[in-house]
Coordinates of C-alpha atoms in Angstrom, one line a residue:
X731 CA 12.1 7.4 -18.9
X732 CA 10.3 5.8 -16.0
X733 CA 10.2 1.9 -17.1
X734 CA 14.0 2.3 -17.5
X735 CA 14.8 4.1 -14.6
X736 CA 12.5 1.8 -12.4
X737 CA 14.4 -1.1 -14.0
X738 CA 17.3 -0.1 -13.4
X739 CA 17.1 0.6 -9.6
X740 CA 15.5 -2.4 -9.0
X741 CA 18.6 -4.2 -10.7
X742 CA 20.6 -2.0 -8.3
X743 CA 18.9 -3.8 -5.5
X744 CA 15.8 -1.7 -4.3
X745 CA 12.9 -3.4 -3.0
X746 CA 10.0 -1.9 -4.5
X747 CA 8.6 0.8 -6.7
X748 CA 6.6 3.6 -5.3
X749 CA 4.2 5.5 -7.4
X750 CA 2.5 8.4 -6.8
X751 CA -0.5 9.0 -9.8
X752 CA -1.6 12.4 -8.7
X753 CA 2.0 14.0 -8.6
X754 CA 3.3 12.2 -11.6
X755 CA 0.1 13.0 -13.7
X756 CA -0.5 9.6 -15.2
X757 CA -3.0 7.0 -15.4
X758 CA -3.2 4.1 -13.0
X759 CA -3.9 2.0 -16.5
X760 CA -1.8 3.7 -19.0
X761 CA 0.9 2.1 -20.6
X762 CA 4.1 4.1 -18.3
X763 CA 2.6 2.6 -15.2
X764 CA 1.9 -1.0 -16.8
X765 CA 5.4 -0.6 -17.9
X766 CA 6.5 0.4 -14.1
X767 CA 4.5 -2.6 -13.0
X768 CA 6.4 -4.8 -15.4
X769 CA 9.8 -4.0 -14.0
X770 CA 8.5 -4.6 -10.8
X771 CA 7.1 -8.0 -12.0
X772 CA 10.1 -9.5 -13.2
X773 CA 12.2 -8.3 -9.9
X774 CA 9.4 -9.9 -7.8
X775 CA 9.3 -6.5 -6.0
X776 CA 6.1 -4.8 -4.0
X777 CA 4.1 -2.0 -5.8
X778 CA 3.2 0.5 -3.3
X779 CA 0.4 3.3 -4.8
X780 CA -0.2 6.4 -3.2
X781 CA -4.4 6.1 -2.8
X782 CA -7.3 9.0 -1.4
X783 CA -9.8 11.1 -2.5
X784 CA -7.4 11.9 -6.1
X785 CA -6.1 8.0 -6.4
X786 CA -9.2 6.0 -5.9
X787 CA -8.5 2.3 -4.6
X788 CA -10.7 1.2 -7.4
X789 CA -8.5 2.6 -10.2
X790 CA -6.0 0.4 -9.3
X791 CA -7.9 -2.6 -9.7
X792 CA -6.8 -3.4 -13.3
X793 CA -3.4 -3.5 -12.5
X794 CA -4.0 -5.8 -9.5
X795 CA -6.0 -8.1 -11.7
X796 CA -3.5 -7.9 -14.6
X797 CA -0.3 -8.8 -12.6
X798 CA 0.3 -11.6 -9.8
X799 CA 2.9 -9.0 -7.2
X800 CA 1.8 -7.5 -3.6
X801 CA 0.5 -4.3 -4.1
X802 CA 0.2 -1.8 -1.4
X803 CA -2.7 0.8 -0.9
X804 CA -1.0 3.6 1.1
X805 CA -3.2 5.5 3.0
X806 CA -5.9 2.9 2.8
X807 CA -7.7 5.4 0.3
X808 CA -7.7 7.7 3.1
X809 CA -11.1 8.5 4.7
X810 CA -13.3 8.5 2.0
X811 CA -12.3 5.4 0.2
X812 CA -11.0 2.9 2.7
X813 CA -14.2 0.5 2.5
X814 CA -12.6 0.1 -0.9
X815 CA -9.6 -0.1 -0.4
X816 CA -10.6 -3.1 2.2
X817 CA -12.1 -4.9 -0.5
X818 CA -9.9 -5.4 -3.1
X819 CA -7.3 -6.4 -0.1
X820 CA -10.2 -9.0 0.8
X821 CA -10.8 -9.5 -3.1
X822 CA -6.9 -10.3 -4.1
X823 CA -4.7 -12.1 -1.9
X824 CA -2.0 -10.0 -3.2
X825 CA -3.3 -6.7 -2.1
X826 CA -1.9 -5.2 1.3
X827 CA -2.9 -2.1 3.0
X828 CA -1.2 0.4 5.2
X829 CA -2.5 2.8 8.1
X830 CA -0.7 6.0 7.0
X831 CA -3.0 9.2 6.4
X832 CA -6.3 10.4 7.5
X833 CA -7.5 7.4 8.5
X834 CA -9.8 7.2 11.5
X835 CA -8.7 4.2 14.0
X836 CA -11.5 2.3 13.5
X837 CA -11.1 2.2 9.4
X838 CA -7.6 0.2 11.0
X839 CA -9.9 -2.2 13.2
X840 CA -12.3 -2.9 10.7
X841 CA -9.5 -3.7 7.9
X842 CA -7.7 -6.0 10.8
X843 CA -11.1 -7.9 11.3
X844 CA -12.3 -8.0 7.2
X845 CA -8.6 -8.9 5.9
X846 CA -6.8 -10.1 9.3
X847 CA -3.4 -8.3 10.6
X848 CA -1.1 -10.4 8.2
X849 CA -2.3 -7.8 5.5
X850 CA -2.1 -4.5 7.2
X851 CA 0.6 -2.4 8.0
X852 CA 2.1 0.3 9.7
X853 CA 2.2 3.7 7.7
X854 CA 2.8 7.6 9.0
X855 CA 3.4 9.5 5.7
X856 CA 5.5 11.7 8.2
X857 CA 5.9 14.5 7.7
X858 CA 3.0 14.6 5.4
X859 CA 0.2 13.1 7.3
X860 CA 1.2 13.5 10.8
X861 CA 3.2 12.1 13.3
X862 CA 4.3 8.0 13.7
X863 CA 3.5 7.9 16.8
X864 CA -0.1 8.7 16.0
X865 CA -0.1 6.2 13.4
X866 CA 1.4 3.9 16.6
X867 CA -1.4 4.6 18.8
X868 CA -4.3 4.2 16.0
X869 CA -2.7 0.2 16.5
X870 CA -2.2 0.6 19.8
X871 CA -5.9 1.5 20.8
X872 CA -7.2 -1.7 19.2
X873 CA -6.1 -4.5 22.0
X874 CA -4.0 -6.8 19.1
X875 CA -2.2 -9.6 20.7
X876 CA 1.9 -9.0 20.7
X877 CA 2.2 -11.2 17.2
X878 CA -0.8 -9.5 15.7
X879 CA 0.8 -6.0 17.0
X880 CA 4.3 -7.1 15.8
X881 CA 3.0 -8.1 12.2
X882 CA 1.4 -4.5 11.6
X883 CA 3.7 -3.0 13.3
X884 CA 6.6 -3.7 10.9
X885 CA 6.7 -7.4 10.5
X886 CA 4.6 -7.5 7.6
X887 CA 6.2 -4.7 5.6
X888 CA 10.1 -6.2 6.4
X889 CA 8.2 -9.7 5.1
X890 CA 7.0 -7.9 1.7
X891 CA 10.4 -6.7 0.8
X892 CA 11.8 -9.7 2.0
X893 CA 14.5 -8.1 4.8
X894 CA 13.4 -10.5 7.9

């Protein structure tokens, strides 16, 4: 019942969907996600999509052809896929990524400098992951100007789901 449900939140006001491929056991391309991704569509809402070593970025990259709505790569496809989770961000304007997970902090600086800070953001994952504030100083250690440092830092996620 996860179209329906999905549908019906988002007509109760949330500002994305979430999904999570490895927990739910489903198939980034399979018609129950499409149909997610549909409900999303018509709300004009963000997808964010759990990525890593069990959700390769590249999986994803049917339904970010397939549908014109800002996806979100959590975790950057964690250490051993964030060169490719950078380039479907630098492939699709409509393809963001966030910081949170494993991710050394200069996976973060080259994603800033391939895809610029307007398409990065802030993630933790607490209290999977580890802890905010080391997701903070992985920004923090790369010398962004205060806008560049104010757009990861939360400005471009309130911008996604349209609460600035």
């Amino acid at each position: 019942d996860a179209p329906e449900e999905a549908a019906d939140v988002l007509d109760k006001g949330s500002v994305g969907i979430k999904l999570q491929p490895n927990f739910h056991k489903v198939d980034m391309d399979g018609p129950e996600v499409r149909r997610i991704v549909e409900a999303a569509d018509e709300h004009n809402v963000p997808v964010f999509i759990h990525t890593g070593y069990d959700v390769p970025p590249l999986t994803c990259e049917g339904l970010i052809k397939d549908f014109d709505i800002p996806f979100v790569l959590m975790h950057m496809g964690m250490f051993s896929h964030y060169t490719d989770a950078i380039h479907l961000a630098k492939e699709y304007g409509h393809v963001y990524l966030d910081t949170a997970g494993p991710l050394p902090p200069v996976a973060v600086e080259i994603a800033i400098e391939e895809v610029g800070p307007e398409k990065v953001m802030l993630g933790s994952d607490f209290p999977f992951w580890g802890h905010p504030k080391v997701s903070l100083e992985k920004v923090r250690l790369l010398d962004l100007d205060e806008k560049e440092e104010v757009m990861v830092c939360g400005g471009n996620a309130l911008d996604l789901i349209k609460r600035k």
